[in-house]
């Protein structure tokens, strides 16, 4: 790459190779698009949701180099050369992530619209710390809004998943993340 | 879906290149660091820069040096600062301010430089183009009138940065570079009187570094008022620093933010504690004086009269914490 | 279900197969009351659920609506030429292309797909663009010129009461009054005269909104044969189907509505919407799929949320706390259109009577049109406001009479099975048990009035309908239908028009069928919410789905089971009554080793009777009230809730920290226990937001703009604000509910707002008679002489004709005397 990445003016698409869920994809997209739009519209990875597109809800959270970030405030143009993980890549091919199983069991998804954002955020937390305190989970998930659950089942699901990861009873801790 | 307007994107590798591009493009260009302030503003069409100059590859603007003094690269992310245990131990007030910003995800993205240069906020302004059209826009952007204070000839949009008041209280300096050279200014000098020209930084200047002098035995605190435990900008904030000589105050600084376009330096309140013991009465008096400097208007969350009252309470609590 | 097995039900003799099922259920449930995995739970946790905006189709166009930037104006002209000329724009439409009005209620057909005469609030849509992408559609939208002639807007219902020039609509009761009702049950004056204590309070409940995380979206396309299909985030596909067929002037059989799983609804997606009509029309005109996905700001303009309501409540109490009579008045700020508003108005007066005995009751309600986004049904529909007023006033009465607030409630509960003053039939009534549970768990008796200054506890109760007894448009057909189709492999296909909005209705449907047929949840395949393939279910509103769909599912499954049981009984020579369906087997209860797989049973039955596809349906029981207005309030069953809330009030700032909530809910019988708890916690969360921070406010002096239409500034509590909750489920099976179940989706929200206000009083001795209870109000009350914050004046509602209905105790029969002469004209 030259010292400056040039974005073409509107409408003519740019081509980039994006690493999403461990696979390289060559994607052509409108250079004005955020990663959220590129994922959903140009890669049909609609698991990543949106509730505001202004950084105010957390629904669009994905992992970028392992850190939860808001895909609505990252440009597609800024997304090459990094490792992007979305909800579609959280499970192993054969088993769901411990968080996903716990989510299902505790009914932590009601409408489920906020779930991908919460799960990506929580997966980064558990990748760092498999024994987070309730306060740490509250703090970490404070960047996601859920209108259905009142959060309690979500917090419990994170704790249940953490417990299983510690006990080694979880099928998938998402260790490749 | 809220979408961005058209722009050209560049991502140079050095600060000097950034300065060069800015000099070449003029005020139509804008630096973008984390983008957490700029991109929402662009989506709402507050700013429509022709060229974005990203700091994402500028490694030299990262990093923290802790000797006696602390030097922070402008492009350091907020969460890197939050995770910096040495910084937390050395400058707990700054750490508190950083940790209170927005949300964990946003702190993974936002930078300290962006936080210093954060656009002023107003709930007549932080609205979509369609919304602002209904009020025929306002003075800060695309319009004539200030809807907060229609007879005012300045804009009252609020400086809502959490770290700025702490930096001023701690005596920080900012270093700016441009093709014209480098300059270092006391933090307070960075900020203008009005919500439109809220920064004295010139459009071609890059903020490179924030330097905070050795605090010696001085203690400081930061207190933020907001509706919710995350997401929310401050609606009133107090940073206070005192240096004691025995049990008397030798030096002090009390800075308010989020109550007007510019951080407020509470000189009379400081005068009221200098050379005194921090007794309840002294604190009470100083807090009242500090409250006089706050002129919150109805353009943020919460009722402005209430914000004015809590400034006094929060100043009192800040000083009480320092008195211990 | 009771343990004694009836041999007849509702006077009808049971068949041996039905009797066998009753016995099977009496022996214990396989699934009901347990917490099997939600049927859509894993898909949601894997990000696989397809919400409306996740859909896309080849050649799809994107739609943007141009919305009015003025609050009230006549439209003089609309020039779309610049927009049409923009490359990438395929079609621009304006109001004339869909002149037929619509609205959710037959009495309020006052909305147009796009305004063509007037705009009535900032955000009212006037034109729609379809373009190759959303960015182009947005740009084109900005190029449309609309010439307006501004009219004098009205933002305040007390002013709207007076303002009769240029009313928003040319229908309604008079001027800007959309609806005025006045009903008296028994002689309230006399009741108040008999009281030892009469309290009169004026209170205000600010509006708030649903804020579903998913912004509304719809995708419409024209099929090759000319049919129209729309997939939309709607809670009421059936009503959308009716409205759309009317507006598009297409027979219902040619319009297909599919409700996608809703990313939250809470009542906000229960109306037919402009954007749905527009994409449908654009799809028909362009022959291409058209999608619209609203921005967050537009969702605020769709609104249909809580009506801001000013209330006056006057109640008489005996020394022991018994109520002698109540006069309740409400003034609802309706916003720009009718929506559910007539029903909302009645609801502010309907359910006061089902919790405690109120022998004489009068209700006056008025709803005004104002130049703001329309209000409508939000979780609790019309009842949280009066419930707040009632429960706070009860707290005041308890204090005045020196009675513990828990006792004043418990000692005067409405009897189970009784009929209220306003002719609602109460079924099972578990409120006493709810109160006991929260009083005991919270340590109420040691806390109330006894905590240190700044800390306090508050108690409040509530009730909610388990489904509206009457449909939205008058008809005698079932409210819910379920088709059950058995396949030879042992799978069960279930079809129902119900709509999953996160409340768990898919799971309830599957569980009801699986319980009866003794199969696993994974053997059930659901097809739901599709007007072309599923029997009608009226929609996910009024907490009706478990009650009505559950009963329909039970009946459908029972009929399917009956066919199988008959055939198997013959083949294996076991009497039907002895057959049990469990664990995917059919066995003889007297000889459990004698069994065949369920699939085998289906094969035997199919060989004997042919393909097995049967339907069940449900129509609620007839209600005792026969007077005009009696349609709002009746329900097959009422749920009950009680909550104790503990707060810590910052005495210097007025900030209220809710530390802990104990809540008990009388569910009748849980279908899925963990989903019930989830609904309770979610309801409490939403109530907490309403209680302390959420408000939908405007700037009347700044052109009537919405103050804060964003996720950041409309304050929805985060994980940080959510206190721990102890939830208690009270089981008191209701004879009308499927397996005895009642609602849980809305009820548990209701006690939170009054509970917080009452706790604040216990903590700092002040009354905030207004929701939300924000720190500035608490502080103002603390610094005031009256130790109160709240409205002081209640306007004259100009009631001239009150309908008087005798209560049951007075020997009434539920009817109103015929009015001597219709007095339409109102004198002021
Ligand atoms: C929902 C939400 C909540 C938030 N809450 C808070 C809060 O509570 N407190 C708070 O303080 N902030 C808050 N923010 C604002 C923002 O996230 C932070 O202030 C953040 O630190 C901004 O940094 P950034 O790198 O993302 O800035 P950017 O958006 O990249 O830049 C912001 C501005 O600074 C300029 N700039 C950035 N770096 C430099 C540089 N090195 N030299 C010169 N100019 C530069 C840019 O040109 C731009 O004008 C919030 C934002 C959102 C979306
Ligand atoms: S303070 Fe006045 S000029 Fe400034 S942004 Fe707000 S309304 Fe506009
Ligand atoms: S969509 Fe990104 S934070 Fe809301
Ligand atoms: S489950 Fe619906 S928003 Fe969280």
mmCIF file of C-alpha atoms in Angstrom, chain B residues 24-314:
data_model
loop_
_atom_site.group_PDB
_atom_site.id
_atom_site.type_symbol
_atom_site.label_atom_id
_atom_site.label_comp_id
_atom_site.label_asym_id
_atom_site.label_seq_id
_atom_site.Cartn_x
_atom_site.Cartn_y
_atom_site.Cartn_z
ATOM 1 C CA UNK B 24 -2.521 21.559 0.904
ATOM 2 C CA UNK B 25 -6.218 20.890 1.243
ATOM 3 C CA UNK B 26 -7.121 23.828 3.487
ATOM 4 C CA UNK B 27 -10.073 23.847 5.889
ATOM 5 C CA UNK B 28 -12.002 21.445 3.653
ATOM 6 C CA UNK B 29 -9.880 18.636 5.046
ATOM 7 C CA UNK B 30 -10.412 17.070 8.398
ATOM 8 C CA UNK B 31 -8.321 14.839 10.575
ATOM 9 C CA UNK B 32 -10.018 11.678 11.680
ATOM 10 C CA UNK B 33 -8.668 9.685 14.588
ATOM 11 C CA UNK B 34 -11.191 7.271 16.101
ATOM 12 C CA UNK B 35 -14.023 8.846 14.142
ATOM 13 C CA UNK B 36 -16.417 8.466 17.052
ATOM 14 C CA UNK B 37 -17.173 12.159 17.055
ATOM 15 C CA UNK B 38 -16.551 13.013 13.437
ATOM 16 C CA UNK B 39 -18.483 10.207 11.720
ATOM 17 C CA UNK B 40 -21.748 10.739 13.594
ATOM 18 C CA UNK B 41 -21.375 14.446 12.803
ATOM 19 C CA UNK B 42 -20.811 13.688 9.151
ATOM 20 C CA UNK B 43 -23.821 11.384 9.064
ATOM 21 C CA UNK B 44 -25.911 14.225 10.458
ATOM 22 C CA UNK B 45 -24.259 16.547 7.915
ATOM 23 C CA UNK B 46 -22.716 18.872 10.491
ATOM 24 C CA UNK B 47 -19.433 18.462 8.779
ATOM 25 C CA UNK B 48 -18.904 17.372 5.213
ATOM 26 C CA UNK B 49 -15.147 17.409 4.803
ATOM 27 C CA UNK B 50 -13.891 16.912 1.253
ATOM 28 C CA UNK B 51 -10.880 14.995 2.496
ATOM 29 C CA UNK B 52 -10.418 12.825 5.527
ATOM 30 C CA UNK B 53 -6.890 12.504 6.807
ATOM 31 C CA UNK B 54 -6.800 9.433 8.986
ATOM 32 C CA UNK B 55 -4.307 9.037 11.797
ATOM 33 C CA UNK B 56 -4.767 5.298 11.773
ATOM 34 C CA UNK B 57 -1.304 4.529 10.418
ATOM 35 C CA UNK B 58 0.544 7.293 12.250
ATOM 36 C CA UNK B 59 2.422 5.245 14.827
ATOM 37 C CA UNK B 60 4.417 8.181 16.204
ATOM 38 C CA UNK B 61 1.269 9.699 17.714
ATOM 39 C CA UNK B 62 0.716 6.707 19.950
ATOM 40 C CA UNK B 63 2.239 5.784 23.272
ATOM 41 C CA UNK B 64 2.482 7.119 26.784
ATOM 42 C CA UNK B 65 5.656 8.176 28.526
ATOM 43 C CA UNK B 66 5.631 8.214 32.264
ATOM 44 C CA UNK B 67 8.612 9.706 34.012
ATOM 45 C CA UNK B 68 7.885 12.368 36.567
ATOM 46 C CA UNK B 69 5.790 14.076 33.964
ATOM 47 C CA UNK B 70 3.422 12.261 31.673
ATOM 48 C CA UNK B 71 3.398 12.586 27.923
ATOM 49 C CA UNK B 72 0.524 11.091 25.972
ATOM 50 C CA UNK B 73 0.476 10.700 22.203
ATOM 51 C CA UNK B 74 -2.697 12.214 20.785
ATOM 52 C CA UNK B 75 -3.662 9.084 18.920
ATOM 53 C CA UNK B 76 -3.615 6.862 21.990
ATOM 54 C CA UNK B 77 -6.999 5.197 22.350
ATOM 55 C CA UNK B 78 -9.063 5.793 25.437
ATOM 56 C CA UNK B 79 -9.110 2.104 26.312
ATOM 57 C CA UNK B 80 -5.323 1.878 26.086
ATOM 58 C CA UNK B 81 -5.177 4.676 28.633
ATOM 59 C CA UNK B 82 -7.809 2.953 30.721
ATOM 60 C CA UNK B 83 -5.723 -0.235 30.738
ATOM 61 C CA UNK B 84 -2.566 1.644 31.661
ATOM 62 C CA UNK B 85 -2.111 0.781 35.332
ATOM 63 C CA UNK B 86 0.807 3.158 35.798
ATOM 64 C CA UNK B 87 -1.259 6.030 34.441
ATOM 65 C CA UNK B 88 -4.132 5.107 36.694
ATOM 66 C CA UNK B 89 -1.844 5.170 39.728
ATOM 67 C CA UNK B 90 -0.210 8.409 38.765
ATOM 68 C CA UNK B 91 -3.141 10.436 37.468
ATOM 69 C CA UNK B 92 -6.279 8.915 38.945
ATOM 70 C CA UNK B 93 -8.429 11.914 38.066
ATOM 71 C CA UNK B 94 -7.487 11.688 34.418
ATOM 72 C CA UNK B 95 -8.069 7.961 34.499
ATOM 73 C CA UNK B 96 -11.517 8.471 36.039
ATOM 74 C CA UNK B 97 -12.361 10.931 33.301
ATOM 75 C CA UNK B 98 -11.177 8.571 30.562
ATOM 76 C CA UNK B 99 -13.015 5.633 32.060
ATOM 77 C CA UNK B 100 -16.254 7.613 32.252
ATOM 78 C CA UNK B 101 -16.323 8.385 28.544
ATOM 79 C CA UNK B 102 -19.131 6.843 26.502
ATOM 80 C CA UNK B 103 -18.958 3.023 26.334
ATOM 81 C CA UNK B 104 -16.317 0.286 26.236
ATOM 82 C CA UNK B 105 -16.669 -0.125 22.471
ATOM 83 C CA UNK B 106 -16.365 3.593 21.864
ATOM 84 C CA UNK B 107 -13.335 3.778 24.120
ATOM 85 C CA UNK B 108 -11.716 1.069 22.016
ATOM 86 C CA UNK B 109 -12.084 3.417 19.080
ATOM 87 C CA UNK B 110 -11.932 6.973 20.380
ATOM 88 C CA UNK B 111 -8.647 8.709 21.060
ATOM 89 C CA UNK B 112 -7.489 11.205 23.623
ATOM 90 C CA UNK B 113 -6.674 13.713 20.881
ATOM 91 C CA UNK B 114 -10.178 13.394 19.506
ATOM 92 C CA UNK B 115 -11.503 13.914 22.991
ATOM 93 C CA UNK B 116 -9.580 17.168 23.337
ATOM 94 C CA UNK B 117 -10.802 18.362 19.945
ATOM 95 C CA UNK B 118 -14.346 17.029 20.447
ATOM 96 C CA UNK B 119 -16.925 19.202 18.741
ATOM 97 C CA UNK B 120 -19.118 21.214 21.095
ATOM 98 C CA UNK B 121 -22.581 19.784 21.628
ATOM 99 C CA UNK B 122 -26.112 21.141 21.667
ATOM 100 C CA UNK B 123 -29.381 19.383 21.227
ATOM 101 C CA UNK B 124 -30.394 21.845 18.557
ATOM 102 C CA UNK B 125 -27.261 20.867 16.678
ATOM 103 C CA UNK B 126 -26.669 17.148 17.265
ATOM 104 C CA UNK B 127 -29.630 16.317 15.091
ATOM 105 C CA UNK B 128 -30.067 15.109 11.549
ATOM 106 C CA UNK B 129 -30.223 17.439 8.605
ATOM 107 C CA UNK B 130 -33.958 16.766 8.318
ATOM 108 C CA UNK B 131 -34.545 17.681 11.957
ATOM 109 C CA UNK B 132 -32.467 20.828 11.736
ATOM 110 C CA UNK B 133 -34.366 21.865 8.665
ATOM 111 C CA UNK B 134 -37.501 22.044 10.820
ATOM 112 C CA UNK B 135 -35.901 24.770 12.954
ATOM 113 C CA UNK B 136 -34.412 26.389 9.846
ATOM 114 C CA UNK B 137 -30.985 25.330 11.129
ATOM 115 C CA UNK B 138 -28.971 27.276 13.668
ATOM 116 C CA UNK B 139 -25.998 29.577 13.835
ATOM 117 C CA UNK B 140 -23.471 26.831 14.392
ATOM 118 C CA UNK B 141 -24.365 25.056 11.191
ATOM 119 C CA UNK B 142 -26.241 26.168 8.067
ATOM 120 C CA UNK B 143 -28.433 28.747 9.865
ATOM 121 C CA UNK B 144 -28.629 32.187 11.436
ATOM 122 C CA UNK B 145 -30.280 31.990 14.827
ATOM 123 C CA UNK B 146 -29.123 30.473 18.076
ATOM 124 C CA UNK B 147 -32.241 28.693 19.296
ATOM 125 C CA UNK B 148 -30.866 28.323 22.790
ATOM 126 C CA UNK B 149 -30.417 32.058 23.213
ATOM 127 C CA UNK B 150 -31.962 33.778 20.202
ATOM 128 C CA UNK B 151 -30.588 37.205 21.053
ATOM 129 C CA UNK B 152 -27.086 35.861 21.519
ATOM 130 C CA UNK B 153 -24.408 36.483 18.974
ATOM 131 C CA UNK B 154 -22.335 33.596 20.150
ATOM 132 C CA UNK B 155 -23.117 29.903 20.079
ATOM 133 C CA UNK B 156 -23.670 28.214 23.438
ATOM 134 C CA UNK B 157 -22.957 24.673 22.345
ATOM 135 C CA UNK B 158 -21.332 22.846 25.210
ATOM 136 C CA UNK B 159 -17.777 21.649 25.578
ATOM 137 C CA UNK B 160 -18.573 18.086 26.623
ATOM 138 C CA UNK B 161 -15.154 16.538 26.860
ATOM 139 C CA UNK B 162 -14.488 14.586 30.012
ATOM 140 C CA UNK B 163 -10.718 14.798 29.913
ATOM 141 C CA UNK B 164 -10.333 18.491 29.079
ATOM 142 C CA UNK B 165 -11.257 19.894 32.509
ATOM 143 C CA UNK B 166 -8.881 17.451 34.165
ATOM 144 C CA UNK B 167 -6.082 18.383 31.808
ATOM 145 C CA UNK B 168 -6.575 22.059 32.515
ATOM 146 C CA UNK B 169 -6.656 21.428 36.250
ATOM 147 C CA UNK B 170 -3.450 19.399 36.038
ATOM 148 C CA UNK B 171 -1.682 22.120 34.094
ATOM 149 C CA UNK B 172 -1.336 20.115 30.889
ATOM 150 C CA UNK B 173 0.076 21.506 27.680
ATOM 151 C CA UNK B 174 -0.814 20.619 24.115
ATOM 152 C CA UNK B 175 1.710 20.380 21.341
ATOM 153 C CA UNK B 176 0.532 21.206 17.844
ATOM 154 C CA UNK B 177 2.392 20.902 14.608
ATOM 155 C CA UNK B 178 1.782 22.238 11.144
ATOM 156 C CA UNK B 179 3.904 22.969 8.099
ATOM 157 C CA UNK B 180 4.461 26.315 9.798
ATOM 158 C CA UNK B 181 6.181 24.666 12.730
ATOM 159 C CA UNK B 182 5.460 23.370 16.202
ATOM 160 C CA UNK B 183 3.953 25.159 19.183
ATOM 161 C CA UNK B 184 3.109 24.146 22.708
ATOM 162 C CA UNK B 185 0.258 25.858 24.543
ATOM 163 C CA UNK B 186 -1.267 25.585 27.998
ATOM 164 C CA UNK B 187 -4.387 23.440 27.781
ATOM 165 C CA UNK B 188 -6.752 26.294 28.586
ATOM 166 C CA UNK B 189 -5.505 28.301 25.632
ATOM 167 C CA UNK B 190 -6.792 25.635 23.286
ATOM 168 C CA UNK B 191 -10.383 26.627 23.900
ATOM 169 C CA UNK B 192 -12.293 29.561 22.462
ATOM 170 C CA UNK B 193 -15.183 31.482 23.912
ATOM 171 C CA UNK B 194 -17.836 30.369 21.510
ATOM 172 C CA UNK B 195 -19.321 27.057 20.523
ATOM 173 C CA UNK B 196 -18.548 27.585 16.859
ATOM 174 C CA UNK B 197 -14.897 28.560 17.128
ATOM 175 C CA UNK B 198 -14.424 26.324 20.104
ATOM 176 C CA UNK B 199 -10.785 25.536 19.391
ATOM 177 C CA UNK B 200 -7.909 27.926 18.896
ATOM 178 C CA UNK B 201 -6.163 25.139 17.020
ATOM 179 C CA UNK B 202 -5.905 26.114 13.368
ATOM 180 C CA UNK B 203 -7.394 23.771 10.757
ATOM 181 C CA UNK B 204 -3.919 22.908 9.462
ATOM 182 C CA UNK B 205 -2.582 21.962 12.895
ATOM 183 C CA UNK B 206 -2.217 18.466 14.246
ATOM 184 C CA UNK B 207 -2.361 17.854 17.963
ATOM 185 C CA UNK B 208 0.544 15.553 18.598
ATOM 186 C CA UNK B 209 1.071 15.348 22.316
ATOM 187 C CA UNK B 210 -0.449 16.087 25.660
ATOM 188 C CA UNK B 211 2.045 16.746 28.444
ATOM 189 C CA UNK B 212 1.113 16.730 32.066
ATOM 190 C CA UNK B 213 3.663 18.007 34.568
ATOM 191 C CA UNK B 214 4.710 15.999 37.604
ATOM 192 C CA UNK B 215 1.958 16.411 40.159
ATOM 193 C CA UNK B 216 4.243 16.101 43.163
ATOM 194 C CA UNK B 217 2.083 15.813 46.236
ATOM 195 C CA UNK B 218 -0.965 17.418 44.614
ATOM 196 C CA UNK B 219 -4.179 15.434 44.581
ATOM 197 C CA UNK B 220 -6.981 15.716 42.102
ATOM 198 C CA UNK B 221 -10.432 14.348 41.412
ATOM 199 C CA UNK B 222 -12.926 14.344 38.602
ATOM 200 C CA UNK B 223 -16.683 14.209 39.076
ATOM 201 C CA UNK B 224 -19.116 13.787 36.217
ATOM 202 C CA UNK B 225 -22.881 14.240 36.211
ATOM 203 C CA UNK B 226 -24.916 12.361 33.652
ATOM 204 C CA UNK B 227 -28.173 10.482 33.429
ATOM 205 C CA UNK B 228 -26.871 6.959 32.862
ATOM 206 C CA UNK B 229 -23.809 4.992 33.876
ATOM 207 C CA UNK B 230 -22.613 4.738 30.283
ATOM 208 C CA UNK B 231 -23.102 6.346 26.859
ATOM 209 C CA UNK B 232 -23.894 9.766 28.259
ATOM 210 C CA UNK B 233 -21.837 12.881 27.885
ATOM 211 C CA UNK B 234 -21.431 14.970 31.023
ATOM 212 C CA UNK B 235 -24.139 17.566 31.686
ATOM 213 C CA UNK B 236 -21.950 19.055 34.386
ATOM 214 C CA UNK B 237 -18.451 18.120 35.441
ATOM 215 C CA UNK B 238 -15.877 19.257 37.951
ATOM 216 C CA UNK B 239 -12.155 18.683 37.988
ATOM 217 C CA UNK B 240 -10.369 19.831 41.099
ATOM 218 C CA UNK B 241 -6.745 19.749 42.118
ATOM 219 C CA UNK B 242 -5.206 20.841 45.414
ATOM 220 C CA UNK B 243 -1.681 20.929 46.673
ATOM 221 C CA UNK B 244 -1.425 21.160 50.439
ATOM 222 C CA UNK B 245 1.129 22.740 52.647
ATOM 223 C CA UNK B 246 0.555 21.013 55.938
ATOM 224 C CA UNK B 247 -3.184 21.274 56.287
ATOM 225 C CA UNK B 248 -3.495 24.459 54.293
ATOM 226 C CA UNK B 249 -4.099 24.744 50.614
ATOM 227 C CA UNK B 250 -0.970 25.904 48.824
ATOM 228 C CA UNK B 251 -2.195 25.743 45.257
ATOM 229 C CA UNK B 252 -5.473 24.733 43.703
ATOM 230 C CA UNK B 253 -7.434 24.573 40.549
ATOM 231 C CA UNK B 254 -11.162 24.060 40.041
ATOM 232 C CA UNK B 255 -12.410 23.611 36.502
ATOM 233 C CA UNK B 256 -16.004 23.060 35.427
ATOM 234 C CA UNK B 257 -17.046 21.639 32.116
ATOM 235 C CA UNK B 258 -20.193 20.815 30.199
ATOM 236 C CA UNK B 259 -21.878 23.967 31.448
ATOM 237 C CA UNK B 260 -20.950 26.230 28.559
ATOM 238 C CA UNK B 261 -18.923 26.494 25.364
ATOM 239 C CA UNK B 262 -15.649 26.729 27.224
ATOM 240 C CA UNK B 263 -14.342 25.008 30.340
ATOM 241 C CA UNK B 264 -14.819 27.343 33.307
ATOM 242 C CA UNK B 265 -11.878 28.263 35.510
ATOM 243 C CA UNK B 266 -13.241 28.973 38.990
ATOM 244 C CA UNK B 267 -10.841 31.649 40.166
ATOM 245 C CA UNK B 268 -12.908 33.075 43.007
ATOM 246 C CA UNK B 269 -13.564 29.602 44.352
ATOM 247 C CA UNK B 270 -9.844 28.869 44.302
ATOM 248 C CA UNK B 271 -9.156 32.189 46.058
ATOM 249 C CA UNK B 272 -11.612 31.138 48.733
ATOM 250 C CA UNK B 273 -9.564 28.057 49.633
ATOM 251 C CA UNK B 274 -6.007 29.253 49.104
ATOM 252 C CA UNK B 275 -4.105 29.401 52.353
ATOM 253 C CA UNK B 276 -6.974 27.831 54.250
ATOM 254 C CA UNK B 277 -7.810 24.516 55.803
ATOM 255 C CA UNK B 278 -10.431 22.581 53.869
ATOM 256 C CA UNK B 279 -13.100 22.764 56.523
ATOM 257 C CA UNK B 280 -16.754 22.168 55.729
ATOM 258 C CA UNK B 281 -17.436 25.905 55.777
ATOM 259 C CA UNK B 282 -14.554 26.730 53.471
ATOM 260 C CA UNK B 283 -15.597 24.016 51.067
ATOM 261 C CA UNK B 284 -19.214 25.101 51.130
ATOM 262 C CA UNK B 285 -18.243 28.689 50.356
ATOM 263 C CA UNK B 286 -15.911 27.686 47.542
ATOM 264 C CA UNK B 287 -18.541 25.418 46.032
ATOM 265 C CA UNK B 288 -21.058 28.265 46.004
ATOM 266 C CA UNK B 289 -18.574 30.535 44.290
ATOM 267 C CA UNK B 290 -17.783 27.871 41.735
ATOM 268 C CA UNK B 291 -21.479 27.488 41.023
ATOM 269 C CA UNK B 292 -21.676 31.175 40.127
ATOM 270 C CA UNK B 293 -19.370 30.582 37.193
ATOM 271 C CA UNK B 294 -21.629 27.964 35.660
ATOM 272 C CA UNK B 295 -24.186 29.220 33.176
ATOM 273 C CA UNK B 296 -25.829 26.094 31.830
ATOM 274 C CA UNK B 297 -28.535 26.646 29.240
ATOM 275 C CA UNK B 298 -31.282 24.395 27.990
ATOM 276 C CA UNK B 299 -29.354 22.503 25.342
ATOM 277 C CA UNK B 300 -28.282 19.266 26.968
ATOM 278 C CA UNK B 301 -30.015 16.500 28.852
ATOM 279 C CA UNK B 302 -31.451 17.515 32.254
ATOM 280 C CA UNK B 303 -33.010 20.818 33.304
ATOM 281 C CA UNK B 304 -30.489 23.674 33.246
ATOM 282 C CA UNK B 305 -31.522 24.980 36.684
ATOM 283 C CA UNK B 306 -30.863 21.571 38.145
ATOM 284 C CA UNK B 307 -27.473 21.399 36.449
ATOM 285 C CA UNK B 308 -26.577 24.725 37.999
ATOM 286 C CA UNK B 309 -27.493 23.391 41.425
ATOM 287 C CA UNK B 310 -25.586 20.154 41.104
ATOM 288 C CA UNK B 311 -22.455 21.992 40.030
ATOM 289 C CA UNK B 312 -22.331 23.349 43.576
ATOM 290 C CA UNK B 313 -22.972 19.930 45.105
ATOM 291 C CA UNK B 314 -20.396 18.246 42.909
#
